CSV table of C-alpha atoms and ligand atoms in Angstrom, one decimal:
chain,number,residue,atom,x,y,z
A,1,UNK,CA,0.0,0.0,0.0
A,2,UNK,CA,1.4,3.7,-1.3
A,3,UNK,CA,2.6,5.8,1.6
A,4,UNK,CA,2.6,9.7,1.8
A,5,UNK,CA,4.2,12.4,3.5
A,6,UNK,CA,1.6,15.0,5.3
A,7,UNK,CA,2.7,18.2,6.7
A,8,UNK,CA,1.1,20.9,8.9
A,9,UNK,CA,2.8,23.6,8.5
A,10,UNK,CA,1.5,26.2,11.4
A,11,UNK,CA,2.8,29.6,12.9
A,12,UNK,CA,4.3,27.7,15.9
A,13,UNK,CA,5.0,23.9,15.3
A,14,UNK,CA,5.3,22.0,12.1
A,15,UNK,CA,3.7,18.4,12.2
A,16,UNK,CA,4.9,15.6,10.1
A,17,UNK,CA,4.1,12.3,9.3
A,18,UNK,CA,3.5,9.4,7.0
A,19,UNK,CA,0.0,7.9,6.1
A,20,UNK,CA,-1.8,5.9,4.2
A,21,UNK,CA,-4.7,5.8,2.1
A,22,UNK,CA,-7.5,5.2,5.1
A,23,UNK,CA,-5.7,7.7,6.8
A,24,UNK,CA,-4.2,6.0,9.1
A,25,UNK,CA,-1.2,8.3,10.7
A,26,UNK,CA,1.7,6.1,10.9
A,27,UNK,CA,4.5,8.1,12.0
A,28,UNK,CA,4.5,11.9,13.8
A,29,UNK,CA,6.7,14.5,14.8
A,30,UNK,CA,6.3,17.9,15.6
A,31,UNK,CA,9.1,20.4,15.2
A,32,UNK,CA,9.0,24.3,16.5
A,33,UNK,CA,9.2,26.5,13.4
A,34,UNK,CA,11.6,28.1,13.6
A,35,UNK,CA,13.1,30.1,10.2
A,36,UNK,CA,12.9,27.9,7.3
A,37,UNK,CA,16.5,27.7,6.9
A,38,UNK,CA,16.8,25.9,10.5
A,39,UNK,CA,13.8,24.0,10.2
A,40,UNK,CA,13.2,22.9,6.4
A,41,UNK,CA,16.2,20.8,6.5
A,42,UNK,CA,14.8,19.0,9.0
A,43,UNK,CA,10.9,18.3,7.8
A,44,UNK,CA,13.1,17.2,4.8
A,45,UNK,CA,15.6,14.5,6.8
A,46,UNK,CA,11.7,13.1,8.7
A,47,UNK,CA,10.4,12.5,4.9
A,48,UNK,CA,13.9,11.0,3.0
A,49,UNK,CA,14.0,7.3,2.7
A,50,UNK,CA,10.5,6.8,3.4
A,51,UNK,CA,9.7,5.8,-0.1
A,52,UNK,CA,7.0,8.1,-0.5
A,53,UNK,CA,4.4,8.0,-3.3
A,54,UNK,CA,3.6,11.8,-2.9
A,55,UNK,CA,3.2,14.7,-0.2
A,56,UNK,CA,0.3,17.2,0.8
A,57,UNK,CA,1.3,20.2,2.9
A,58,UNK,CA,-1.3,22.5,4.4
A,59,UNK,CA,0.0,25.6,4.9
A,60,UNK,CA,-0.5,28.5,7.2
A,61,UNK,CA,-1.2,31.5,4.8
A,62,UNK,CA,-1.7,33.4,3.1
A,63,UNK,CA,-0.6,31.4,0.4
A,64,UNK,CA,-0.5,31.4,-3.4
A,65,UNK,CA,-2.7,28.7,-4.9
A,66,UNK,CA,-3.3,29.9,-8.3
A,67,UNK,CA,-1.6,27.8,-10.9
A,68,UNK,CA,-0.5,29.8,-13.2
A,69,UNK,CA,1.1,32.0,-10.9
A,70,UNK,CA,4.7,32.5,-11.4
A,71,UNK,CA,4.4,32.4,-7.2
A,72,UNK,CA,2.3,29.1,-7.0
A,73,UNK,CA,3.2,27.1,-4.3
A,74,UNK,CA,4.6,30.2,-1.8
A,75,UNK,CA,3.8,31.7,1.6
A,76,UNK,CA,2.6,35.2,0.8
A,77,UNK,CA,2.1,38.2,3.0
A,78,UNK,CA,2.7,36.4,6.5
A,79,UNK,CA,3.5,38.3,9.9
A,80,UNK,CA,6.6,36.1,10.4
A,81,UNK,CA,8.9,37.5,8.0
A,82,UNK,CA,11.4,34.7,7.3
A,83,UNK,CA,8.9,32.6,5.6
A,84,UNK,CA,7.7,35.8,3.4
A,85,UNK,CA,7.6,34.5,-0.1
A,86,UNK,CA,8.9,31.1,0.9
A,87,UNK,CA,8.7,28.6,-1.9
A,88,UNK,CA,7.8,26.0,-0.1
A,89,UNK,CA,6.2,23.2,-2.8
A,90,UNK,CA,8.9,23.6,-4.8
A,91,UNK,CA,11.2,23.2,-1.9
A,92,UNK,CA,9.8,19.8,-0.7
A,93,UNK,CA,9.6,18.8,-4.9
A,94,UNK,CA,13.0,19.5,-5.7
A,95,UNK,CA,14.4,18.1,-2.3
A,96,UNK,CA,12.3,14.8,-2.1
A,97,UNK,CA,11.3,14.3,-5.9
A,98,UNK,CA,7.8,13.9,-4.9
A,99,UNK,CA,4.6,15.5,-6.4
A,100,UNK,CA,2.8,17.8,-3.4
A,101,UNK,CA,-0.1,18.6,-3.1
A,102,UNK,CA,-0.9,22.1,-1.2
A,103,UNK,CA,-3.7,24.0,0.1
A,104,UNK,CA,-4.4,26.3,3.1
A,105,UNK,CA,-3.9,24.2,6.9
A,106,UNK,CA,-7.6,24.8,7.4
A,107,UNK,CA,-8.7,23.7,4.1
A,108,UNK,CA,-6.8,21.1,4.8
A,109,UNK,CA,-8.1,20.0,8.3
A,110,UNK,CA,-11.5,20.8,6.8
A,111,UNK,CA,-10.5,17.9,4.0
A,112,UNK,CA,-9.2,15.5,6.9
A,113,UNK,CA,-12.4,15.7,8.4
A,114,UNK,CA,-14.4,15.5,5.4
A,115,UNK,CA,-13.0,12.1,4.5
A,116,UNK,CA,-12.4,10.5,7.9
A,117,UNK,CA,-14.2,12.3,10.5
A,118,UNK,CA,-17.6,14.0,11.6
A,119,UNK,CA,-18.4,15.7,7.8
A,120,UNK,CA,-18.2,12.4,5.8
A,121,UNK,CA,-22.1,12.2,5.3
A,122,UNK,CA,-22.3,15.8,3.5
A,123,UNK,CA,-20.6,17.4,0.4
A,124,UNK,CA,-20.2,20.9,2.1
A,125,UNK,CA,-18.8,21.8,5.0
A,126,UNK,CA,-16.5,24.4,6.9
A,127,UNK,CA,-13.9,24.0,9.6
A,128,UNK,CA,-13.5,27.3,11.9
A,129,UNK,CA,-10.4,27.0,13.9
A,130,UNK,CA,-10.5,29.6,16.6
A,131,UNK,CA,-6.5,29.6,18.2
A,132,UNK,CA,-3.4,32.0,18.1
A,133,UNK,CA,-5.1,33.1,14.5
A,134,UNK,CA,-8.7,32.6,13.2
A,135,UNK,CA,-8.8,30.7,10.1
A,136,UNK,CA,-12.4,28.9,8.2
A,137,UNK,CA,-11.6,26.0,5.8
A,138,UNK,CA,-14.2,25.5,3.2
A,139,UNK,CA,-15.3,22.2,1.4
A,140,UNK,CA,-18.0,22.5,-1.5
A,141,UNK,CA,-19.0,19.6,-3.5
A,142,UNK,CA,-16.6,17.4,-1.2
A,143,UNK,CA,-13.4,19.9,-2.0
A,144,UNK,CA,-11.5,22.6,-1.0
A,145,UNK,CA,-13.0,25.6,-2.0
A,146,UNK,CA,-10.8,28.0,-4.1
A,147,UNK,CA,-11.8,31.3,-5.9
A,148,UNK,CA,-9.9,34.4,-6.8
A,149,UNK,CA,-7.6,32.7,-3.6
A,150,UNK,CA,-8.3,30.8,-0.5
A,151,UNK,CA,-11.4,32.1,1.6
A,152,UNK,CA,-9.8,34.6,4.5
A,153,UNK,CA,-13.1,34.3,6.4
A,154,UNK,CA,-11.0,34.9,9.5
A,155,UNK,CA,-11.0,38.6,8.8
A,156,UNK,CA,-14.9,38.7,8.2
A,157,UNK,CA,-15.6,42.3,9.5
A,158,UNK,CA,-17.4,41.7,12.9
A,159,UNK,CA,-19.9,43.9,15.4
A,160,UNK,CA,-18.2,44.9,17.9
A,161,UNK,CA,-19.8,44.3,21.0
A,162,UNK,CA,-20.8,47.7,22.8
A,163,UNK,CA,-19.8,46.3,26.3
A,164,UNK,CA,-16.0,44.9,24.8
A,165,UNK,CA,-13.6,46.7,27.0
A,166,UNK,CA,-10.9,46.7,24.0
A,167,UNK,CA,-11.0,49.5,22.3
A,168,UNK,CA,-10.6,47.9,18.7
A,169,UNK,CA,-9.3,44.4,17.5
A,170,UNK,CA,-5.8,43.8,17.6
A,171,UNK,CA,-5.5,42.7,13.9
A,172,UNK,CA,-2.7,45.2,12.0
A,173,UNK,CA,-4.8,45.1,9.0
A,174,UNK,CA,-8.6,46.0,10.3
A,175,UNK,CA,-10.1,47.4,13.1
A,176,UNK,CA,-13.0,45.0,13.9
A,177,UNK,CA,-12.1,41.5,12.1
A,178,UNK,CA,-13.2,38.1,13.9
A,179,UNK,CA,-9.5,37.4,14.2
A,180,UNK,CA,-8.6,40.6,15.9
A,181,UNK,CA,-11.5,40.3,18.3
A,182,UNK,CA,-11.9,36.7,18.8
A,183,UNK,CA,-8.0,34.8,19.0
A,184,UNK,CA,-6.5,33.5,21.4
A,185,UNK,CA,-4.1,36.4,21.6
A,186,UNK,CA,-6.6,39.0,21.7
A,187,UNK,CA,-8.5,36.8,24.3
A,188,UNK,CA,-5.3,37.9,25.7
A,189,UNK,CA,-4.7,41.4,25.4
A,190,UNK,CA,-8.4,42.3,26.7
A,191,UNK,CA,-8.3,40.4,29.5
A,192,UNK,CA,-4.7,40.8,30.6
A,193,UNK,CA,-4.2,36.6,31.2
A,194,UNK,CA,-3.9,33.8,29.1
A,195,UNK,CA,-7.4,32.4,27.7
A,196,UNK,CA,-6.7,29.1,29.1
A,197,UNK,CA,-6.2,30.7,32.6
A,198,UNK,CA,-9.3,32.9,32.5
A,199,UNK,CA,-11.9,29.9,32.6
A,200,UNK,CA,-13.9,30.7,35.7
A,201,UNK,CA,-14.9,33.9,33.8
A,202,UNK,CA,-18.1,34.2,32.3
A,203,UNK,CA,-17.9,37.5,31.3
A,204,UNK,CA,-14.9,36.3,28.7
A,205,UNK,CA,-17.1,33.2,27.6
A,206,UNK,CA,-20.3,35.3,27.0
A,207,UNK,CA,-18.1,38.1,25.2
A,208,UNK,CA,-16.5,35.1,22.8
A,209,UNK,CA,-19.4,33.3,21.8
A,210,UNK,CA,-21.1,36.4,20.9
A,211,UNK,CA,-18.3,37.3,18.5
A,212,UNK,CA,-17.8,33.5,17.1
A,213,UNK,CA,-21.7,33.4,16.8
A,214,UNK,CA,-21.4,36.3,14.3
A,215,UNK,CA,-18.8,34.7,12.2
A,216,UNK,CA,-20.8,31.2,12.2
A,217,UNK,CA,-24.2,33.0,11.4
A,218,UNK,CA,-22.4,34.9,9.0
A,219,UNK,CA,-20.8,31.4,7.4
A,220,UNK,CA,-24.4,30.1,7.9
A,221,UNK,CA,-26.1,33.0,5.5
A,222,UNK,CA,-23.6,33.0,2.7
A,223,UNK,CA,-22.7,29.8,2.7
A,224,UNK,CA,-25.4,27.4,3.9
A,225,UNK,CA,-22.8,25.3,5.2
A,226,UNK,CA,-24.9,21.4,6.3
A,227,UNK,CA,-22.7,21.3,9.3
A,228,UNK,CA,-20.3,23.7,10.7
A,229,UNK,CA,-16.9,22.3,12.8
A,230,UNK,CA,-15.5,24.5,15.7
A,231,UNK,CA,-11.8,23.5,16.4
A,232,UNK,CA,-8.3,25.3,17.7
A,233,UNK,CA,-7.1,26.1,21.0
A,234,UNK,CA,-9.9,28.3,22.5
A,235,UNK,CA,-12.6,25.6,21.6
A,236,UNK,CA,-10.7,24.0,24.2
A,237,UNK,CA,-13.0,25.9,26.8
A,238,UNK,CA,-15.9,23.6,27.0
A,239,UNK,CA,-18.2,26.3,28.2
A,240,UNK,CA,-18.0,27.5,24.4
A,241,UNK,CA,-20.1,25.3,22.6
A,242,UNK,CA,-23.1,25.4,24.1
A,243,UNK,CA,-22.6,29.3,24.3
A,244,UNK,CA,-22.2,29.3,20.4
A,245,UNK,CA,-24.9,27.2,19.8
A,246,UNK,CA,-27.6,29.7,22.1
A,247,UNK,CA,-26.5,33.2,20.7
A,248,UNK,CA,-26.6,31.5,16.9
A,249,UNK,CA,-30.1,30.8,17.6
A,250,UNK,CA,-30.5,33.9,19.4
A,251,UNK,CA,-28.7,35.8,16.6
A,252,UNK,CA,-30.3,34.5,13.4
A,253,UNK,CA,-34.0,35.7,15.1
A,254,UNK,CA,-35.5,33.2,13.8
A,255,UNK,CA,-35.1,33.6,10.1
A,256,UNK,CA,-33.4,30.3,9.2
A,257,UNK,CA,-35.5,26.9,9.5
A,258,UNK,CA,-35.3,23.6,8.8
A,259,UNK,CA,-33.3,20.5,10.6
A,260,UNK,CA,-30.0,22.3,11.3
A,261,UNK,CA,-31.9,24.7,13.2
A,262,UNK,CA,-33.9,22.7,15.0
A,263,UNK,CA,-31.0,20.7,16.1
A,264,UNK,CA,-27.7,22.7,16.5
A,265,UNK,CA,-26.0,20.3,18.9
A,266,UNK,CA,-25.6,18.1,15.2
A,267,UNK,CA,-25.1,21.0,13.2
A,268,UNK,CA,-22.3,22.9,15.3
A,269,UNK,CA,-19.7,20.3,16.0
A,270,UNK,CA,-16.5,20.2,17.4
A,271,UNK,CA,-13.3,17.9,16.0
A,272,UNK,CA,-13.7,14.9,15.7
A,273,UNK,CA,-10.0,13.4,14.7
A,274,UNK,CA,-7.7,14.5,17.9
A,275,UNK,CA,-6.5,17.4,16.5
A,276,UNK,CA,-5.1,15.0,13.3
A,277,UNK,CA,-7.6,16.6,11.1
A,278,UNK,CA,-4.8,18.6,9.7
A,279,UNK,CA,-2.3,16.2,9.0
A,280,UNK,CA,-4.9,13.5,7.7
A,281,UNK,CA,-6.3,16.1,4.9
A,282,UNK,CA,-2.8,16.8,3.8
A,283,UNK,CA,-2.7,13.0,3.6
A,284,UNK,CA,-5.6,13.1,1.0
A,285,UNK,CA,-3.8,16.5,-1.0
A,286,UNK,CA,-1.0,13.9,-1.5
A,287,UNK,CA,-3.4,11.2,-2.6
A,288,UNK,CA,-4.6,13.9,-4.8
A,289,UNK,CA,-1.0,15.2,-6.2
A,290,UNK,CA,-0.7,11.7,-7.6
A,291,UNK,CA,-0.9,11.6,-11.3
A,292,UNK,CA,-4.0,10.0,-12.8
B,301,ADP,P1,-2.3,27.5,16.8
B,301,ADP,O1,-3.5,28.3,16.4
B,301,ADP,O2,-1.0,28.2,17.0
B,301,ADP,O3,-2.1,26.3,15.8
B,301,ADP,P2,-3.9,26.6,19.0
B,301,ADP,O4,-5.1,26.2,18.1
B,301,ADP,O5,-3.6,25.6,20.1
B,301,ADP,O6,-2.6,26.8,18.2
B,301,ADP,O7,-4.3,28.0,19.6
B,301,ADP,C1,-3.5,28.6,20.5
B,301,ADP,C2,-4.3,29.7,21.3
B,301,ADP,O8,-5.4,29.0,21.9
B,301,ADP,C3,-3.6,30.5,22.3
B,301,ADP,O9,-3.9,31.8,22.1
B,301,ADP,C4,-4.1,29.9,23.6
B,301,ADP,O10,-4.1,30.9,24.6
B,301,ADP,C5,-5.5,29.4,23.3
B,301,ADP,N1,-5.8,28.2,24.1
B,301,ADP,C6,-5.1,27.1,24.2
B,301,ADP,N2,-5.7,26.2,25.1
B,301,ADP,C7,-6.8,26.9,25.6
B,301,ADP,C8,-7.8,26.6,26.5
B,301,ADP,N3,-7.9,25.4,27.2
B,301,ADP,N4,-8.8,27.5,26.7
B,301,ADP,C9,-8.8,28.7,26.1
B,301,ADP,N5,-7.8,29.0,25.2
B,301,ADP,C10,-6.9,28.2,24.9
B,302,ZN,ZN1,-8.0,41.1,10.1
Protein backbone atom coordinates (compact mmCIF):
# COMPACT_ATOMS: atom_id res chain seq x y z
CA UNK A 1 0.00 0.00 0.00
CA UNK A 2 1.35 3.66 -1.25
CA UNK A 3 2.62 5.81 1.58
CA UNK A 4 2.60 9.66 1.85
CA UNK A 5 4.22 12.42 3.52
CA UNK A 6 1.55 15.02 5.30
CA UNK A 7 2.72 18.20 6.72
CA UNK A 8 1.11 20.86 8.91
CA UNK A 9 2.80 23.59 8.52
CA UNK A 10 1.50 26.16 11.44
CA UNK A 11 2.77 29.62 12.88
CA UNK A 12 4.30 27.74 15.88
CA UNK A 13 5.03 23.90 15.27
CA UNK A 14 5.33 22.04 12.13
CA UNK A 15 3.70 18.41 12.21
CA UNK A 16 4.93 15.56 10.09
CA UNK A 17 4.10 12.30 9.31
CA UNK A 18 3.47 9.39 7.05
CA UNK A 19 0.01 7.87 6.12
CA UNK A 20 -1.85 5.87 4.24
CA UNK A 21 -4.70 5.85 2.14
CA UNK A 22 -7.48 5.23 5.07
CA UNK A 23 -5.74 7.66 6.78
CA UNK A 24 -4.19 6.01 9.05
CA UNK A 25 -1.22 8.31 10.74
CA UNK A 26 1.66 6.10 10.91
CA UNK A 27 4.54 8.06 12.01
CA UNK A 28 4.45 11.88 13.75
CA UNK A 29 6.66 14.48 14.78
CA UNK A 30 6.28 17.87 15.59
CA UNK A 31 9.12 20.42 15.17
CA UNK A 32 9.03 24.33 16.51
CA UNK A 33 9.20 26.54 13.42
CA UNK A 34 11.56 28.11 13.59
CA UNK A 35 13.06 30.08 10.21
CA UNK A 36 12.91 27.94 7.33
CA UNK A 37 16.47 27.67 6.93
CA UNK A 38 16.78 25.92 10.48
CA UNK A 39 13.78 24.05 10.16
CA UNK A 40 13.16 22.89 6.42
CA UNK A 41 16.18 20.76 6.48
CA UNK A 42 14.80 19.03 9.03
CA UNK A 43 10.94 18.34 7.82
CA UNK A 44 13.08 17.16 4.83
CA UNK A 45 15.60 14.52 6.78
CA UNK A 46 11.73 13.11 8.66
CA UNK A 47 10.39 12.48 4.91
CA UNK A 48 13.90 11.04 3.05
CA UNK A 49 13.99 7.31 2.70
CA UNK A 50 10.54 6.76 3.37
CA UNK A 51 9.67 5.76 -0.13
CA UNK A 52 7.03 8.13 -0.48
CA UNK A 53 4.40 7.97 -3.28
CA UNK A 54 3.60 11.80 -2.94
CA UNK A 55 3.22 14.70 -0.17
CA UNK A 56 0.30 17.22 0.79
CA UNK A 57 1.35 20.21 2.93
CA UNK A 58 -1.27 22.47 4.41
CA UNK A 59 0.03 25.57 4.89
CA UNK A 60 -0.46 28.47 7.17
CA UNK A 61 -1.18 31.53 4.76
CA UNK A 62 -1.72 33.42 3.06
CA UNK A 63 -0.58 31.44 0.43
CA UNK A 64 -0.54 31.44 -3.44
CA UNK A 65 -2.68 28.66 -4.86
CA UNK A 66 -3.25 29.86 -8.25
CA UNK A 67 -1.62 27.80 -10.91
CA UNK A 68 -0.54 29.80 -13.20
CA UNK A 69 1.13 31.96 -10.86
CA UNK A 70 4.71 32.47 -11.41
CA UNK A 71 4.38 32.42 -7.18
CA UNK A 72 2.28 29.15 -7.04
CA UNK A 73 3.19 27.10 -4.31
CA UNK A 74 4.59 30.21 -1.84
CA UNK A 75 3.75 31.69 1.55
CA UNK A 76 2.62 35.23 0.85
CA UNK A 77 2.09 38.21 3.03
CA UNK A 78 2.68 36.35 6.45
CA UNK A 79 3.53 38.34 9.85
CA UNK A 80 6.55 36.09 10.44
CA UNK A 81 8.93 37.48 8.03
CA UNK A 82 11.41 34.75 7.28
CA UNK A 83 8.92 32.57 5.64
CA UNK A 84 7.68 35.79 3.36
CA UNK A 85 7.64 34.54 -0.11
CA UNK A 86 8.88 31.14 0.88
CA UNK A 87 8.69 28.64 -1.90
CA UNK A 88 7.76 26.04 -0.13
CA UNK A 89 6.25 23.24 -2.81
CA UNK A 90 8.94 23.59 -4.77
CA UNK A 91 11.18 23.19 -1.93
CA UNK A 92 9.75 19.75 -0.71
CA UNK A 93 9.61 18.78 -4.86
CA UNK A 94 12.99 19.52 -5.69
CA UNK A 95 14.39 18.09 -2.31
CA UNK A 96 12.35 14.76 -2.08
CA UNK A 97 11.27 14.31 -5.94
CA UNK A 98 7.76 13.88 -4.94
CA UNK A 99 4.63 15.53 -6.36
CA UNK A 100 2.82 17.84 -3.38
CA UNK A 101 -0.12 18.56 -3.09
CA UNK A 102 -0.90 22.06 -1.23
CA UNK A 103 -3.66 24.03 0.14
CA UNK A 104 -4.43 26.28 3.12
CA UNK A 105 -3.86 24.22 6.90
CA UNK A 106 -7.61 24.80 7.40
CA UNK A 107 -8.74 23.69 4.14
CA UNK A 108 -6.78 21.13 4.77
CA UNK A 109 -8.06 20.01 8.29
CA UNK A 110 -11.46 20.82 6.78
CA UNK A 111 -10.52 17.91 4.05
CA UNK A 112 -9.16 15.55 6.91
CA UNK A 113 -12.37 15.66 8.40
CA UNK A 114 -14.43 15.54 5.41
CA UNK A 115 -12.96 12.12 4.53
CA UNK A 116 -12.37 10.50 7.92
CA UNK A 117 -14.23 12.35 10.50
CA UNK A 118 -17.64 13.97 11.57
CA UNK A 119 -18.37 15.68 7.75
CA UNK A 120 -18.22 12.45 5.75
CA UNK A 121 -22.15 12.20 5.28
CA UNK A 122 -22.27 15.84 3.53
CA UNK A 123 -20.61 17.41 0.42
CA UNK A 124 -20.17 20.94 2.08
CA UNK A 125 -18.78 21.77 5.03
CA UNK A 126 -16.54 24.41 6.86
CA UNK A 127 -13.88 23.95 9.57
CA UNK A 128 -13.45 27.34 11.87
CA UNK A 129 -10.39 27.03 13.89
CA UNK A 130 -10.46 29.55 16.65
CA UNK A 131 -6.48 29.55 18.16
CA UNK A 132 -3.43 32.05 18.05
CA UNK A 133 -5.14 33.14 14.51
CA UNK A 134 -8.66 32.59 13.19
CA UNK A 135 -8.81 30.70 10.15
CA UNK A 136 -12.43 28.90 8.21
CA UNK A 137 -11.59 26.02 5.81
CA UNK A 138 -14.20 25.50 3.23
CA UNK A 139 -15.25 22.25 1.43
CA UNK A 140 -18.03 22.53 -1.46
CA UNK A 141 -19.04 19.59 -3.45
CA UNK A 142 -16.58 17.37 -1.23
CA UNK A 143 -13.37 19.86 -2.01
CA UNK A 144 -11.50 22.56 -0.97
CA UNK A 145 -13.03 25.58 -2.03
CA UNK A 146 -10.79 27.96 -4.06
CA UNK A 147 -11.76 31.26 -5.93
CA UNK A 148 -9.91 34.42 -6.77
CA UNK A 149 -7.64 32.72 -3.61
CA UNK A 150 -8.34 30.81 -0.52
CA UNK A 151 -11.40 32.12 1.60
CA UNK A 152 -9.84 34.56 4.50
CA UNK A 153 -13.11 34.27 6.38
CA UNK A 154 -10.96 34.94 9.54
CA UNK A 155 -11.04 38.60 8.79
CA UNK A 156 -14.93 38.73 8.17
CA UNK A 157 -15.59 42.29 9.50
CA UNK A 158 -17.41 41.70 12.94
CA UNK A 159 -19.92 43.95 15.37
CA UNK A 160 -18.22 44.93 17.86
CA UNK A 161 -19.76 44.34 20.98
CA UNK A 162 -20.80 47.72 22.82
CA UNK A 163 -19.75 46.29 26.29
CA UNK A 164 -15.95 44.88 24.77
CA UNK A 165 -13.58 46.65 26.99
CA UNK A 166 -10.93 46.68 24.04
CA UNK A 167 -10.98 49.53 22.27
CA UNK A 168 -10.58 47.94 18.70
CA UNK A 169 -9.25 44.37 17.45
CA UNK A 170 -5.75 43.80 17.56
CA UNK A 171 -5.51 42.73 13.94
CA UNK A 172 -2.67 45.17 12.03
CA UNK A 173 -4.83 45.11 8.98
CA UNK A 174 -8.59 46.02 10.34
CA UNK A 175 -10.10 47.37 13.13
CA UNK A 176 -12.99 45.05 13.92
CA UNK A 177 -12.06 41.52 12.12
CA UNK A 178 -13.25 38.05 13.93
CA UNK A 179 -9.54 37.38 14.22
CA UNK A 180 -8.59 40.58 15.93
CA UNK A 181 -11.52 40.26 18.28
CA UNK A 182 -11.93 36.74 18.83
CA UNK A 183 -8.04 34.78 18.99
CA UNK A 184 -6.46 33.50 21.44
CA UNK A 185 -4.08 36.37 21.63
CA UNK A 186 -6.61 39.01 21.73
CA UNK A 187 -8.51 36.77 24.30
CA UNK A 188 -5.34 37.88 25.74
CA UNK A 189 -4.65 41.39 25.39
CA UNK A 190 -8.41 42.31 26.66
CA UNK A 191 -8.26 40.44 29.53
CA UNK A 192 -4.71 40.85 30.59
CA UNK A 193 -4.25 36.64 31.22
CA UNK A 194 -3.88 33.76 29.08
CA UNK A 195 -7.42 32.44 27.67
CA UNK A 196 -6.67 29.09 29.12
CA UNK A 197 -6.15 30.71 32.62
CA UNK A 198 -9.30 32.88 32.54
CA UNK A 199 -11.92 29.87 32.55
CA UNK A 200 -13.92 30.70 35.71
CA UNK A 201 -14.86 33.89 33.83
CA UNK A 202 -18.09 34.20 32.31
CA UNK A 203 -17.92 37.46 31.32
CA UNK A 204 -14.87 36.35 28.67
CA UNK A 205 -17.07 33.19 27.60
CA UNK A 206 -20.29 35.31 27.03
CA UNK A 207 -18.14 38.06 25.21
CA UNK A 208 -16.49 35.08 22.80
CA UNK A 209 -19.35 33.28 21.77
CA UNK A 210 -21.07 36.42 20.92
CA UNK A 211 -18.26 37.30 18.50
CA UNK A 212 -17.83 33.48 17.06
CA UNK A 213 -21.71 33.41 16.80
CA UNK A 214 -21.41 36.32 14.33
CA UNK A 215 -18.81 34.68 12.16
CA UNK A 216 -20.82 31.22 12.19
CA UNK A 217 -24.20 33.03 11.41
CA UNK A 218 -22.44 34.95 9.01
CA UNK A 219 -20.77 31.39 7.36
CA UNK A 220 -24.42 30.09 7.87
CA UNK A 221 -26.13 32.98 5.48
CA UNK A 222 -23.60 33.02 2.71
CA UNK A 223 -22.65 29.81 2.65
CA UNK A 224 -25.41 27.44 3.92
CA UNK A 225 -22.78 25.28 5.22
CA UNK A 226 -24.93 21.39 6.33
CA UNK A 227 -22.67 21.26 9.25
CA UNK A 228 -20.33 23.68 10.69
CA UNK A 229 -16.89 22.30 12.82
CA UNK A 230 -15.51 24.46 15.68
CA UNK A 231 -11.77 23.46 16.45
CA UNK A 232 -8.29 25.26 17.69
CA UNK A 233 -7.06 26.10 20.98
CA UNK A 234 -9.90 28.27 22.49
CA UNK A 235 -12.59 25.58 21.60
CA UNK A 236 -10.72 24.00 24.23
CA UNK A 237 -13.02 25.85 26.80
CA UNK A 238 -15.85 23.57 26.96
CA UNK A 239 -18.22 26.29 28.21
CA UNK A 240 -17.96 27.54 24.39
CA UNK A 241 -20.09 25.27 22.56
CA UNK A 242 -23.07 25.45 24.06
CA UNK A 243 -22.58 29.33 24.32
CA UNK A 244 -22.16 29.34 20.43
CA UNK A 245 -24.93 27.19 19.77
CA UNK A 246 -27.56 29.70 22.13
CA UNK A 247 -26.46 33.18 20.74
CA UNK A 248 -26.57 31.45 16.90
CA UNK A 249 -30.07 30.82 17.56
CA UNK A 250 -30.48 33.91 19.36
CA UNK A 251 -28.69 35.84 16.62
CA UNK A 252 -30.28 34.52 13.35
CA UNK A 253 -34.01 35.74 15.11
CA UNK A 254 -35.52 33.17 13.76
CA UNK A 255 -35.07 33.64 10.07
CA UNK A 256 -33.42 30.31 9.20
CA UNK A 257 -35.49 26.88 9.53
CA UNK A 258 -35.27 23.60 8.85
CA UNK A 259 -33.31 20.52 10.65
CA UNK A 260 -29.96 22.33 11.27
CA UNK A 261 -31.93 24.68 13.25
CA UNK A 262 -33.90 22.66 15.03
CA UNK A 263 -31.04 20.75 16.09
CA UNK A 264 -27.67 22.74 16.52
CA UNK A 265 -26.02 20.29 18.89
CA UNK A 266 -25.59 18.07 15.16
CA UNK A 267 -25.05 20.99 13.19
CA UNK A 268 -22.30 22.91 15.32
CA UNK A 269 -19.75 20.31 16.00
CA UNK A 270 -16.53 20.16 17.44
CA UNK A 271 -13.29 17.85 16.05
CA UNK A 272 -13.72 14.90 15.73
CA UNK A 273 -10.01 13.41 14.69
CA UNK A 274 -7.73 14.51 17.92
CA UNK A 275 -6.47 17.43 16.50
CA UNK A 276 -5.07 14.99 13.31
CA UNK A 277 -7.56 16.57 11.09
CA UNK A 278 -4.77 18.61 9.66
CA UNK A 279 -2.27 16.16 9.02
CA UNK A 280 -4.90 13.50 7.70
CA UNK A 281 -6.34 16.11 4.85
CA UNK A 282 -2.83 16.82 3.79
CA UNK A 283 -2.73 13.00 3.56
CA UNK A 284 -5.60 13.15 1.02
CA UNK A 285 -3.79 16.49 -1.04
CA UNK A 286 -1.02 13.87 -1.46
CA UNK A 287 -3.39 11.25 -2.57
CA UNK A 288 -4.60 13.95 -4.84
CA UNK A 289 -0.99 15.21 -6.19
CA UNK A 290 -0.67 11.67 -7.63
CA UNK A 291 -0.89 11.61 -11.26
CA UNK A 292 -4.03 9.97 -12.81
P1 LIG B 1 -2.31 27.46 16.77
O1 LIG B 1 -3.46 28.34 16.41
O2 LIG B 1 -1.03 28.23 17.02
O3 LIG B 1 -2.13 26.32 15.84
P2 LIG B 1 -3.94 26.56 18.99
O4 LIG B 1 -5.08 26.19 18.12
O5 LIG B 1 -3.60 25.64 20.12
O6 LIG B 1 -2.61 26.78 18.18
O7 LIG B 1 -4.26 27.99 19.60
C1 LIG B 1 -3.47 28.62 20.54
C2 LIG B 1 -4.34 29.66 21.26
O8 LIG B 1 -5.39 28.99 21.95
C3 LIG B 1 -3.58 30.47 22.30
O9 LIG B 1 -3.92 31.83 22.15
C4 LIG B 1 -4.08 29.93 23.63
O10 LIG B 1 -4.14 30.94 24.60
C5 LIG B 1 -5.45 29.41 23.29
N1 LIG B 1 -5.80 28.24 24.11
C6 LIG B 1 -5.13 27.07 24.21
N2 LIG B 1 -5.72 26.24 25.09
C7 LIG B 1 -6.80 26.90 25.57
C8 LIG B 1 -7.84 26.59 26.52
N3 LIG B 1 -7.86 25.43 27.17
N4 LIG B 1 -8.78 27.51 26.72
C9 LIG B 1 -8.77 28.69 26.07
N5 LIG B 1 -7.83 29.05 25.18
C10 LIG B 1 -6.86 28.17 24.93
ZN1 LIG C 1 -8.03 41.13 10.12
Amino acid sequence: MPLFGALEAGGTKMVCAVGDEQGNILERISLPTRTPEETVPDMLDFYRGKNLAAMGIGCFGPVDLDRSSPTYGSILATPKLSWRNYPIVQRFEEALGLPVGFDTDVNAAALGEAVWGCTQAVENSIYITVGTGVGVGVIIGGKPYHGMSHPEAGHIFIDRHPDDPMEQGICPYHPNCLEGLASGPSIERRWGKKAQELSDRPEVWALEAFYVAQAVCNYMLTLAPERIILGGGVMHQEQMLPLVREEVRRQLGGYLQGRAIDDLESYIVPISLHDNQGVMGAVKLAMNALPA
